[in-house]
mmCIF file of C-alpha atoms in Angstrom:
data_model
loop_
_atom_site.group_PDB
_atom_site.id
_atom_site.type_symbol
_atom_site.label_atom_id
_atom_site.label_comp_id
_atom_site.label_asym_id
_atom_site.label_seq_id
_atom_site.Cartn_x
_atom_site.Cartn_y
_atom_site.Cartn_z
ATOM 1 C CA MET A 454 42.429 -41.443 6.950
ATOM 2 C CA THR A 455 40.296 -37.819 7.176
ATOM 3 C CA GLU A 456 42.885 -34.747 6.795
ATOM 4 C CA GLU A 457 41.117 -32.696 9.558
ATOM 5 C CA ILE A 458 40.537 -28.877 8.063
ATOM 6 C CA PHE A 459 39.871 -27.849 11.558
ATOM 7 C CA ALA A 460 42.228 -28.575 13.173
ATOM 8 C CA HIS A 461 44.456 -26.107 11.209
ATOM 9 C CA ASP A 462 41.943 -23.449 10.457
ATOM 10 C CA GLY A 463 39.006 -23.027 12.326
ATOM 11 C CA TYR A 464 38.419 -20.104 10.655
ATOM 12 C CA LEU A 465 37.078 -21.619 6.919
ATOM 13 C CA THR A 466 34.166 -23.524 6.982
ATOM 14 C CA GLU A 467 33.891 -23.240 3.244
ATOM 15 C CA PHE A 468 35.212 -26.300 0.666
ATOM 16 C CA GLU A 469 35.890 -29.398 -1.832
ATOM 17 C CA ALA A 470 36.041 -33.078 -0.830
ATOM 18 C CA VAL A 471 35.771 -35.733 -2.321
ATOM 19 C CA VAL A 472 33.424 -38.480 -0.522
ATOM 20 C CA SER A 473 35.083 -41.481 0.377
ATOM 21 C CA ALA A 474 32.692 -43.959 2.100
ATOM 22 C CA THR A 475 29.096 -44.231 2.356
ATOM 23 C CA ASP A 476 27.109 -46.048 5.541
ATOM 24 C CA GLY A 477 23.398 -45.554 5.550
ATOM 25 C CA ASP A 478 23.110 -41.815 6.194
ATOM 26 C CA TRP A 479 26.225 -41.602 7.004
ATOM 27 C CA VAL A 480 29.041 -40.263 5.059
ATOM 28 C CA SER A 481 33.047 -39.857 5.467
ATOM 29 C CA LEU A 482 35.381 -37.460 3.401
ATOM 30 C CA ASP A 483 38.176 -37.296 2.791
ATOM 31 C CA CYS A 484 39.380 -34.044 4.149
ATOM 32 C CA THR A 485 37.279 -32.354 6.213
ATOM 33 C CA ALA A 486 35.691 -28.452 7.945
ATOM 34 C CA PHE A 487 33.355 -30.570 9.964
ATOM 35 C CA TYR A 488 34.444 -30.876 14.025
ATOM 36 C CA PRO A 489 33.419 -34.214 15.148
ATOM 37 C CA GLY A 490 33.473 -32.148 19.418
ATOM 38 C CA GLY A 491 35.327 -32.562 21.488
ATOM 39 C CA GLY A 492 37.007 -31.336 24.682
ATOM 40 C CA GLY A 493 33.827 -30.459 25.655
ATOM 41 C CA GLN A 494 32.747 -28.675 23.144
ATOM 42 C CA ALA A 495 29.332 -29.338 20.388
ATOM 43 C CA HIS A 496 29.866 -30.813 16.878
ATOM 44 C CA ASP A 497 29.137 -28.693 14.007
ATOM 45 C CA LYS A 498 26.714 -28.361 11.461
ATOM 46 C CA GLY A 499 25.784 -27.429 8.036
ATOM 47 C CA THR A 500 25.572 -29.195 4.978
ATOM 48 C CA ILE A 501 26.910 -31.161 2.569
ATOM 49 C CA ARG A 502 26.323 -30.667 -1.539
ATOM 50 C CA GLY A 503 22.817 -28.892 0.195
ATOM 51 C CA VAL A 504 22.426 -32.240 2.597
ATOM 52 C CA SER A 505 21.718 -30.935 5.971
ATOM 53 C CA VAL A 506 24.323 -32.072 8.565
ATOM 54 C CA GLU A 507 22.659 -33.676 11.234
ATOM 55 C CA LYS A 508 25.569 -35.055 13.455
ATOM 56 C CA VAL A 509 29.073 -35.678 13.041
ATOM 57 C CA GLU A 510 31.903 -38.604 14.796
ATOM 58 C CA ARG A 511 35.380 -39.511 14.808
ATOM 59 C CA ARG A 512 35.398 -43.013 13.993
ATOM 60 C CA LYS A 513 39.579 -43.717 14.851
ATOM 61 C CA ASN A 514 40.821 -41.591 12.468
ATOM 62 C CA GLU A 515 38.420 -40.977 10.456
ATOM 63 C CA ILE A 516 35.082 -38.528 10.628
ATOM 64 C CA TRP A 517 32.321 -39.018 9.502
ATOM 65 C CA HIS A 518 29.224 -37.448 8.842
ATOM 66 C CA LEU A 519 25.349 -38.336 9.658
ATOM 67 C CA CYS A 520 23.639 -36.797 6.036
ATOM 68 C CA PRO A 521 19.657 -38.322 6.182
ATOM 69 C CA GLY A 522 18.984 -38.811 2.353
ATOM 70 C CA HIS A 523 21.947 -37.876 1.327
ATOM 71 C CA GLY A 524 22.165 -40.080 -2.373
ATOM 72 C CA LEU A 525 25.943 -39.960 -2.145
ATOM 73 C CA GLU A 526 29.304 -41.877 -3.399
ATOM 74 C CA ALA A 527 32.095 -42.917 -2.943
ATOM 75 C CA GLY A 528 34.170 -41.275 -5.140
ATOM 76 C CA ASP A 529 31.947 -37.982 -5.847
ATOM 77 C CA LYS A 530 33.362 -34.705 -5.615
ATOM 78 C CA ILE A 531 31.332 -32.181 -3.367
ATOM 79 C CA TRP A 532 31.398 -29.363 -2.578
ATOM 80 C CA CYS A 533 30.934 -28.763 2.065
ATOM 81 C CA SER A 534 29.313 -25.701 3.967
ATOM 82 C CA VAL A 535 29.902 -25.545 8.186
ATOM 83 C CA ASP A 536 27.064 -23.760 9.765
ATOM 84 C CA TRP A 537 30.124 -20.500 10.509
ATOM 85 C CA GLU A 538 26.583 -19.020 12.617
ATOM 86 C CA ARG A 539 27.099 -21.813 15.523
ATOM 87 C CA ARG A 540 30.478 -22.439 14.394
ATOM 88 C CA TYR A 541 31.890 -18.465 16.316
ATOM 89 C CA GLU A 542 30.050 -19.126 18.553
ATOM 90 C CA LEU A 543 31.172 -22.455 20.340
ATOM 91 C CA MET A 544 34.440 -20.951 19.059
ATOM 92 C CA LYS A 545 34.270 -17.772 21.706
ATOM 93 C CA GLY A 546 32.595 -20.352 24.275
ATOM 94 C CA HIS A 547 35.536 -22.753 24.601
ATOM 95 C CA THR A 548 37.914 -19.760 24.734
ATOM 96 C CA ALA A 549 35.205 -17.879 27.109
ATOM 97 C CA GLU A 550 34.959 -21.780 29.533
ATOM 98 C CA HIS A 551 39.247 -21.277 29.119
ATOM 99 C CA MET A 552 39.277 -17.840 30.552
ATOM 100 C CA LEU A 553 37.083 -18.563 33.032
ATOM 101 C CA PHE A 554 37.988 -21.520 35.129
ATOM 102 C CA GLY A 555 41.348 -19.193 34.552
ATOM 103 C CA ALA A 556 40.128 -16.723 36.405
ATOM 104 C CA LEU A 557 38.201 -19.485 38.763
ATOM 105 C CA SER A 558 41.320 -20.663 39.756
ATOM 106 C CA ARG A 559 43.016 -18.454 40.902
ATOM 107 C CA LEU A 560 40.938 -17.024 43.700
ATOM 108 C CA VAL A 561 39.786 -20.507 44.796
ATOM 109 C CA PRO A 562 43.765 -22.800 44.906
ATOM 110 C CA ASP A 563 43.492 -26.804 43.814
ATOM 111 C CA LEU A 564 39.854 -25.649 42.302
ATOM 112 C CA ASN A 565 39.431 -28.788 39.858
ATOM 113 C CA ILE A 566 37.017 -29.214 36.701
ATOM 114 C CA ILE A 567 35.116 -32.114 36.193
ATOM 115 C CA LYS A 568 33.459 -31.380 33.122
ATOM 116 C CA ILE A 569 32.637 -29.185 30.250
ATOM 117 C CA ASP A 570 29.556 -28.536 28.139
ATOM 118 C CA ILE A 571 29.296 -26.002 25.482
ATOM 119 C CA GLU A 572 26.587 -25.710 23.181
ATOM 120 C CA TYR A 573 25.629 -23.591 20.464
ATOM 121 C CA GLY A 574 22.970 -22.580 22.723
ATOM 122 C CA ASP A 575 23.714 -24.021 27.055
ATOM 123 C CA LYS A 576 27.633 -23.960 28.319
ATOM 124 C CA TYR A 577 28.539 -24.561 31.097
ATOM 125 C CA VAL A 578 32.043 -25.399 33.422
ATOM 126 C CA VAL A 579 31.493 -28.030 36.679
ATOM 127 C CA ILE A 580 33.164 -27.871 38.878
ATOM 128 C CA ASP A 581 34.255 -29.473 41.744
ATOM 129 C CA ARG A 582 33.209 -27.586 44.763
ATOM 130 C CA ASP A 583 30.733 -24.484 44.886
ATOM 131 C CA VAL A 584 31.891 -20.671 45.325
ATOM 132 C CA SER A 585 30.346 -18.089 45.952
ATOM 133 C CA TRP A 586 28.952 -16.037 43.393
ATOM 134 C CA ASP A 587 31.285 -12.810 44.715
ATOM 135 C CA VAL A 588 34.551 -15.129 43.849
ATOM 136 C CA ILE A 589 32.516 -16.276 40.151
ATOM 137 C CA SER A 590 31.409 -11.914 39.693
ATOM 138 C CA ASP A 591 35.272 -11.546 40.699
ATOM 139 C CA ALA A 592 36.106 -14.087 37.533
ATOM 140 C CA VAL A 593 33.775 -13.038 35.542
ATOM 141 C CA ALA A 594 35.198 -9.349 35.197
ATOM 142 C CA SER A 595 38.379 -10.250 34.978
ATOM 143 C CA VAL A 596 37.442 -11.859 31.878
ATOM 144 C CA ASN A 597 35.810 -8.726 30.344
ATOM 145 C CA ALA A 598 38.797 -7.200 31.508
ATOM 146 C CA ALA A 599 41.277 -9.817 29.267
ATOM 147 C CA ILE A 600 38.882 -9.569 26.662
ATOM 148 C CA GLU A 601 38.971 -5.994 26.537
ATOM 149 C CA GLU A 602 42.740 -6.011 25.948
ATOM 150 C CA ASN A 603 42.161 -8.738 22.827
ATOM 151 C CA LEU A 604 45.061 -10.728 24.410
ATOM 152 C CA SER A 605 46.285 -13.321 21.100
ATOM 153 C CA VAL A 606 45.021 -17.093 21.791
ATOM 154 C CA LEU A 607 47.507 -19.167 20.764
ATOM 155 C CA LYS A 608 47.555 -22.730 19.999
ATOM 156 C CA SER A 609 50.866 -24.976 19.436
ATOM 157 C CA SER A 610 51.873 -28.842 20.521
ATOM 158 C CA MET A 611 54.206 -30.643 23.277
ATOM 159 C CA ASP A 612 55.109 -34.008 23.104
ATOM 160 C CA ARG A 613 53.499 -36.193 26.343
ATOM 161 C CA ASP A 614 56.891 -36.314 27.824
ATOM 162 C CA ASP A 615 58.039 -32.859 28.262
ATOM 163 C CA PRO A 616 58.520 -31.670 31.430
ATOM 164 C CA GLU A 617 56.764 -28.224 31.381
ATOM 165 C CA LEU A 618 53.139 -30.123 30.617
ATOM 166 C CA GLU A 619 53.580 -30.230 34.748
ATOM 167 C CA HIS A 620 53.095 -26.266 35.041
ATOM 168 C CA ILE A 621 49.719 -26.684 32.075
ATOM 169 C CA ARG A 622 45.896 -27.443 32.938
ATOM 170 C CA ALA A 623 46.079 -30.832 31.029
ATOM 171 C CA LYS A 624 43.956 -33.970 32.272
ATOM 172 C CA LEU A 625 46.057 -36.225 30.439
ATOM 173 C CA ASP A 626 44.696 -39.986 30.970
ATOM 174 C CA ARG A 627 41.772 -38.671 28.642
ATOM 175 C CA ILE A 628 44.359 -36.757 25.392
ATOM 176 C CA GLU A 629 44.941 -40.001 23.394
ATOM 177 C CA GLY A 630 48.538 -39.942 21.384
ATOM 178 C CA SER A 631 52.223 -38.668 22.176
ATOM 179 C CA GLU A 632 51.192 -35.348 20.786
ATOM 180 C CA ILE A 633 49.426 -32.922 23.023
ATOM 181 C CA SER A 634 47.340 -29.847 21.213
ATOM 182 C CA VAL A 635 47.946 -26.932 23.914
ATOM 183 C CA VAL A 636 45.655 -23.763 23.713
ATOM 184 C CA GLU A 637 47.358 -20.004 25.439
ATOM 185 C CA ILE A 638 45.811 -17.045 25.966
ATOM 186 C CA ASP A 639 48.655 -14.414 26.246
ATOM 187 C CA GLY A 640 49.203 -14.044 29.980
ATOM 188 C CA PHE A 641 45.808 -15.254 30.793
ATOM 189 C CA ASP A 642 45.382 -19.330 30.565
ATOM 190 C CA ILE A 643 46.792 -21.890 29.242
ATOM 191 C CA ALA A 644 45.569 -25.543 28.980
ATOM 192 C CA ALA A 645 45.779 -28.532 27.190
ATOM 193 C CA CYS A 646 43.054 -28.909 24.427
ATOM 194 C CA SER A 647 42.344 -29.653 21.321
ATOM 195 C CA GLY A 648 39.072 -27.974 20.403
ATOM 196 C CA LEU A 649 38.513 -24.835 18.380
ATOM 197 C CA HIS A 650 38.508 -21.573 19.855
ATOM 198 C CA VAL A 651 38.734 -17.449 17.835
ATOM 199 C CA MET A 652 42.374 -16.106 17.233
ATOM 200 C CA GLU A 653 41.455 -13.169 19.965
ATOM 201 C CA THR A 654 40.100 -12.414 23.361
ATOM 202 C CA GLU A 655 37.859 -8.911 21.616
ATOM 203 C CA GLU A 656 35.472 -11.290 19.407
ATOM 204 C CA ILE A 657 33.878 -13.102 22.500
ATOM 205 C CA GLY A 658 32.525 -9.735 23.729
ATOM 206 C CA PHE A 659 31.194 -10.199 26.900
ATOM 207 C CA VAL A 660 31.216 -13.377 29.122
ATOM 208 C CA PHE A 661 28.459 -13.011 32.068
ATOM 209 C CA ALA A 662 27.404 -15.858 34.161
ATOM 210 C CA ASP A 663 24.411 -16.686 34.912
ATOM 211 C CA ARG A 664 22.751 -19.483 36.598
ATOM 212 C CA ARG A 665 25.187 -21.167 39.387
ATOM 213 C CA VAL A 666 23.502 -24.707 40.461
ATOM 214 C CA SER A 667 24.307 -27.986 42.036
ATOM 215 C CA SER A 668 25.537 -30.753 40.109
ATOM 216 C CA GLY A 669 24.735 -33.297 41.899
ATOM 217 C CA LYS A 670 27.914 -35.266 42.607
ATOM 218 C CA ASP A 671 30.208 -34.482 40.454
ATOM 219 C CA GLY A 672 30.641 -31.294 41.736
ATOM 220 C CA TYR A 673 28.899 -27.295 40.674
ATOM 221 C CA ALA A 674 27.865 -25.736 37.254
ATOM 222 C CA ILE A 675 28.670 -22.250 36.116
ATOM 223 C CA HIS A 676 26.952 -21.457 33.331
ATOM 224 C CA PHE A 677 27.267 -18.777 31.314
ATOM 225 C CA LYS A 678 26.801 -16.610 28.306
ATOM 226 C CA VAL A 679 28.405 -14.803 25.482
ATOM 227 C CA GLY A 680 28.560 -12.095 22.599
ATOM 228 C CA GLU A 681 25.022 -10.356 22.991
ATOM 229 C CA ALA A 682 23.586 -13.334 24.521
ATOM 230 C CA ALA A 683 25.301 -12.406 27.805
ATOM 231 C CA LYS A 684 25.446 -8.622 27.264
ATOM 232 C CA ARG A 685 20.955 -9.592 26.724
ATOM 233 C CA VAL A 686 20.882 -11.558 29.535
ATOM 234 C CA SER A 687 23.420 -9.653 31.771
ATOM 235 C CA SER A 688 19.990 -6.394 31.420
ATOM 236 C CA GLU A 689 17.512 -8.896 32.113
ATOM 237 C CA LEU A 690 18.912 -9.592 35.643
ATOM 238 C CA ALA A 691 19.680 -6.465 36.343
ATOM 239 C CA TYR A 692 16.114 -4.944 35.632
ATOM 240 C CA ALA A 693 15.251 -8.197 37.702
ATOM 241 C CA CYS A 694 17.090 -7.308 40.891
ATOM 242 C CA LEU A 695 15.457 -3.509 40.641
ATOM 243 C CA LYS A 696 12.461 -4.888 40.919
ATOM 244 C CA VAL A 697 12.904 -6.865 43.279
ATOM 245 C CA SER A 698 14.776 -4.077 45.426
ATOM 246 C CA ASP A 699 11.188 -2.003 45.038
ATOM 247 C CA ALA A 700 9.436 -5.519 46.459
ATOM 248 C CA LEU A 701 11.489 -6.027 48.904
ATOM 249 C CA ASN A 702 11.048 -1.421 49.553
ATOM 250 C CA SER A 703 15.734 -1.167 49.459
ATOM 251 C CA LYS A 704 18.070 0.263 48.001
ATOM 252 C CA PRO A 705 20.075 -2.050 45.308
ATOM 253 C CA SER A 706 22.395 -2.205 47.649
ATOM 254 C CA ASP A 707 20.828 -3.736 50.444
ATOM 255 C CA ALA A 708 18.538 -5.796 49.061
ATOM 256 C CA GLU A 709 20.795 -9.117 49.200
ATOM 257 C CA LYS A 710 20.518 -7.455 53.326
ATOM 258 C CA ALA A 711 16.602 -7.137 53.333
ATOM 259 C CA ALA A 712 16.569 -10.242 51.269
ATOM 260 C CA ALA A 713 18.201 -12.618 54.454
ATOM 261 C CA ASN A 714 16.850 -10.511 57.107
ATOM 262 C CA LEU A 715 12.944 -11.037 55.559
ATOM 263 C CA LEU A 716 13.917 -15.612 55.579
ATOM 264 C CA SER A 717 15.076 -15.045 59.371
ATOM 265 C CA ASP A 718 11.954 -13.150 59.663
ATOM 266 C CA LEU A 719 10.475 -15.810 57.968
ATOM 267 C CA ASN A 720 11.529 -18.584 59.354
ATOM 268 C CA GLY A 721 11.056 -17.429 62.543
ATOM 269 C CA THR A 722 7.440 -17.432 62.056
ATOM 270 C CA ARG A 723 7.448 -20.121 59.933
ATOM 271 C CA ALA A 724 8.996 -21.643 63.651
ATOM 272 C CA MET A 725 6.679 -19.695 65.963
ATOM 273 C CA LEU A 726 3.874 -21.657 63.691
ATOM 274 C CA LYS A 727 4.751 -24.795 63.509
ATOM 275 C CA LYS A 728 5.003 -24.969 67.547
ATOM 276 C CA ALA A 729 1.121 -23.539 67.854
ATOM 277 C CA GLY A 730 0.114 -26.290 64.938
ATOM 278 C CA LYS A 731 2.099 -29.510 67.139
ATOM 279 C CA ALA A 732 0.334 -27.678 69.622
ATOM 280 C CA LEU A 733 -3.048 -27.712 68.629
ATOM 281 C CA VAL A 734 -2.579 -31.239 67.305
ATOM 282 C CA THR A 735 -1.509 -33.135 70.241
ATOM 283 C CA GLY A 736 -3.784 -31.264 72.628
ATOM 284 C CA ALA A 737 -6.491 -32.995 70.358
ATOM 285 C CA GLY A 738 -9.234 -34.916 73.055
ATOM 286 C CA GLU A 739 -9.721 -38.636 73.007
ATOM 287 C CA LYS A 740 -12.921 -40.066 71.427
ATOM 288 C CA ARG A 741 -13.958 -43.303 71.882
ATOM 289 C CA ILE A 742 -16.462 -44.889 68.771
ATOM 290 C CA SER A 743 -17.095 -48.309 68.815
ATOM 291 C CA GLY A 744 -15.119 -48.838 72.794
ATOM 292 C CA ALA A 745 -12.512 -47.673 70.363
ATOM 293 C CA ALA A 746 -9.865 -44.840 70.543
ATOM 294 C CA VAL A 747 -9.746 -42.460 67.916
ATOM 295 C CA ARG A 748 -8.539 -38.895 67.082
ATOM 296 C CA TYR A 749 -9.536 -37.216 64.281
ATOM 297 C CA GLY A 750 -9.706 -33.142 62.985
ATOM 298 C CA VAL A 751 -8.372 -30.984 60.666
ATOM 299 C CA PHE A 752 -5.297 -28.638 62.014
ATOM 300 C CA PRO A 753 -4.099 -25.498 61.130
ATOM 301 C CA ALA A 754 -0.724 -27.569 60.863
ATOM 302 C CA ASP A 755 1.839 -28.631 58.626
ATOM 303 C CA ILE A 756 1.361 -32.829 56.943
ATOM 304 C CA ASP A 757 4.472 -33.261 58.766
ATOM 305 C CA THR A 758 3.490 -32.581 62.338
ATOM 306 C CA LEU A 759 0.307 -34.507 61.607
ATOM 307 C CA ALA A 760 2.698 -37.738 60.413
ATOM 308 C CA GLU A 761 4.671 -36.452 63.652
ATOM 309 C CA ALA A 762 1.116 -37.144 65.756
ATOM 310 C CA ALA A 763 -0.104 -40.188 63.774
ATOM 311 C CA GLU A 764 2.895 -42.229 64.630
ATOM 312 C CA ASN A 765 2.987 -41.458 68.858
ATOM 313 C CA TRP A 766 -0.761 -42.431 68.965
ATOM 314 C CA LYS A 767 -0.795 -45.510 66.154
ATOM 315 C CA ALA A 768 1.975 -46.488 68.643
ATOM 316 C CA GLU A 769 -0.520 -46.047 72.160
ATOM 317 C CA GLY A 770 -2.772 -48.121 69.710
ATOM 318 C CA HIS A 771 -4.841 -45.472 68.553
ATOM 319 C CA THR A 772 -5.914 -44.696 65.099
ATOM 320 C CA VAL A 773 -6.220 -41.026 63.662
ATOM 321 C CA ILE A 774 -7.809 -39.073 61.202
ATOM 322 C CA LEU A 775 -5.896 -36.116 60.414
ATOM 323 C CA ALA A 776 -6.179 -33.051 57.773
ATOM 324 C CA THR A 777 -4.766 -29.768 57.347
ATOM 325 C CA ASP A 778 -6.285 -26.915 57.127
ATOM 326 C CA SER A 779 -5.779 -25.220 53.519
ATOM 327 C CA ASP A 780 -6.344 -25.967 50.063
ATOM 328 C CA PRO A 781 -5.287 -28.067 48.577
ATOM 329 C CA SER A 782 -5.509 -30.187 51.952
ATOM 330 C CA TYR A 783 -3.361 -33.474 52.708
ATOM 331 C CA VAL A 784 -4.557 -36.351 54.976
ATOM 332 C CA ILE A 785 -3.520 -38.904 56.720
ATOM 333 C CA LEU A 786 -5.247 -42.157 57.910
ATOM 334 C CA ALA A 787 -2.565 -44.498 61.483
ATOM 335 C CA SER A 788 -3.818 -47.375 63.047
ATOM 336 C CA GLY A 789 -2.915 -49.286 66.292
ATOM 337 C CA ASP A 790 -5.750 -51.274 65.840
ATOM 338 C CA GLU A 791 -5.236 -54.044 63.396
ATOM 339 C CA ARG A 792 -8.684 -54.850 62.640
ATOM 340 C CA ILE A 793 -8.505 -51.366 61.279
ATOM 341 C CA ASP A 794 -7.425 -51.790 57.301
ATOM 342 C CA CYS A 795 -5.442 -47.780 57.128
ATOM 343 C CA ARG A 796 -4.819 -48.416 53.242
ATOM 344 C CA LYS A 797 -7.879 -48.817 52.237
ATOM 345 C CA ILE A 798 -10.440 -46.813 54.498
ATOM 346 C CA LEU A 799 -7.882 -43.650 52.499
ATOM 347 C CA THR A 800 -8.495 -44.852 49.180
ATOM 348 C CA ASP A 801 -11.820 -45.769 49.884
ATOM 349 C CA VAL A 802 -12.874 -42.245 50.804
ATOM 350 C CA LEU A 803 -10.927 -40.069 49.069
ATOM 351 C CA SER A 804 -12.586 -41.540 45.817
ATOM 352 C CA SER A 805 -15.605 -40.364 46.888
ATOM 353 C CA VAL A 806 -14.688 -36.339 48.470
ATOM 354 C CA GLY A 807 -11.761 -36.497 45.225
ATOM 355 C CA GLY A 808 -7.863 -36.928 45.732
ATOM 356 C CA LYS A 809 -5.348 -39.612 45.927
ATOM 357 C CA GLY A 810 -3.508 -41.519 47.688
ATOM 358 C CA GLY A 811 -2.164 -44.766 49.719
ATOM 359 C CA GLY A 812 0.188 -46.127 51.869
ATOM 360 C CA LYS A 813 0.189 -49.557 54.697
ATOM 361 C CA LYS A 814 -2.127 -51.334 56.839
ATOM 362 C CA ASP A 815 -1.327 -49.363 59.614
ATOM 363 C CA PHE A 816 -0.317 -46.055 58.224
ATOM 364 C CA SER A 817 -1.560 -44.093 54.273
ATOM 365 C CA ARG A 818 -1.273 -40.190 53.287
ATOM 366 C CA GLY A 819 -3.157 -39.042 50.910
ATOM 367 C CA GLY A 820 -4.090 -35.493 49.506
ATOM 368 C CA LEU A 821 -6.970 -33.906 48.150
ATOM 369 C CA LEU A 822 -7.666 -31.934 44.923
ATOM 370 C CA LYS A 823 -8.052 -28.632 45.295
ATOM 371 C CA GLY A 824 -11.684 -27.035 46.439
ATOM 372 C CA SER A 825 -12.228 -30.653 48.323
ATOM 373 C CA ASP A 826 -13.250 -29.892 52.104
ATOM 374 C CA PRO A 827 -11.246 -31.734 54.181
ATOM 375 C CA THR A 828 -14.050 -31.789 57.337
ATOM 376 C CA ALA A 829 -16.089 -34.434 53.837
ATOM 377 C CA PHE A 830 -12.582 -36.504 54.696
ATOM 378 C CA VAL A 831 -12.634 -37.062 58.139
ATOM 379 C CA GLU A 832 -15.911 -37.129 58.707
ATOM 380 C CA LYS A 833 -16.221 -40.174 56.251
ATOM 381 C CA ALA A 834 -12.954 -41.793 57.221
ATOM 382 C CA ALA A 835 -14.306 -41.648 60.691
ATOM 383 C CA ASP A 836 -17.996 -43.201 59.840
ATOM 384 C CA ALA A 837 -15.781 -46.029 58.063
ATOM 385 C CA VAL A 838 -13.679 -46.776 60.828
ATOM 386 C CA GLY A 839 -16.585 -46.850 62.997
ATOM 387 C CA ASP A 840 -18.609 -49.343 60.564
ATOM 388 C CA ILE A 841 -15.541 -51.132 60.744
ATOM 389 C CA LEU A 842 -15.504 -51.719 63.807
ATOM 390 C CA SER A 843 -19.518 -52.294 64.817
ATOM 391 C CA SER A 844 -19.355 -54.619 62.936
ATOM 392 C CA LEU A 845 -16.783 -56.607 64.416
#
């Protein structure tokens, strides 16, 4: 059984130990300050007798350290060193995560935490629903105010059957044993957690949330940074927003409204262009090639509009050869005529004019290489269709 120094002193990083056992590149010690990871916090790194510790993991009551090429044997007395810069960054990040979620949960009733990931670089918390930047901003402001107050961070333990646990944020189904470790940030947050934390909030320095992204079915991830990295990123994004407001010809305080108006205008213009493109495509005249109805041409329309028109004409038994008037151009070849193998014609023509594509016998699509001429594709495809029909 490994004595866990980190459990009662997260600031101790230099220690002497005795090798208990080895397993290839893995080493077990009689005691260790290396945190094996847990509660969403990444494991420590450092050195054992000068050999790099790449990974630390718990195996039941033993903690093992991955030290490639260590050359150690059981009974060796060794000096160990935890990478303090990494450890301290993780401690600050983990404490900040408690504070950030605590602040968010006060603003959003019944908010649930799904996942925590505290790495040396990236840090984020996944919650069960989306929240606005206004809510995140208020939560971060609350966290930074508490950091300035320099609140104490206290660690204690409670029995699993203690009724007071009902008032503490805890996922008991993920915690083994009868004793529950609890971390309380004086008057701000309290939660069950076995990770490592700072002793006072002032040590965190500053917190800034810089990304909010979907995590799929899990919910939404709020990414954040702490300390100098948080200050640097907040400054960079502030100046980026100033550049955007200049580009929008608006005051920084009006940039959001200006961007919303611009997006609304853009969507309206896109809708009008789509409508106009659809009218052009559907108004394309029918041509006869070897007695078969064929519709072909290059149009200033998007690929979805062309696909919709192609499906309709295919259903009427027509052969359709369409291309977008763009660079690169997207192309469609469809046919309701059983004699036409659209996939073969498309791939053959694209290989000659420059492009790739595929699909089914009756409906295929692809794209030309940038700079390739869509008119050349349409004409060659029409010639290929004519050759097939005239040979039958």
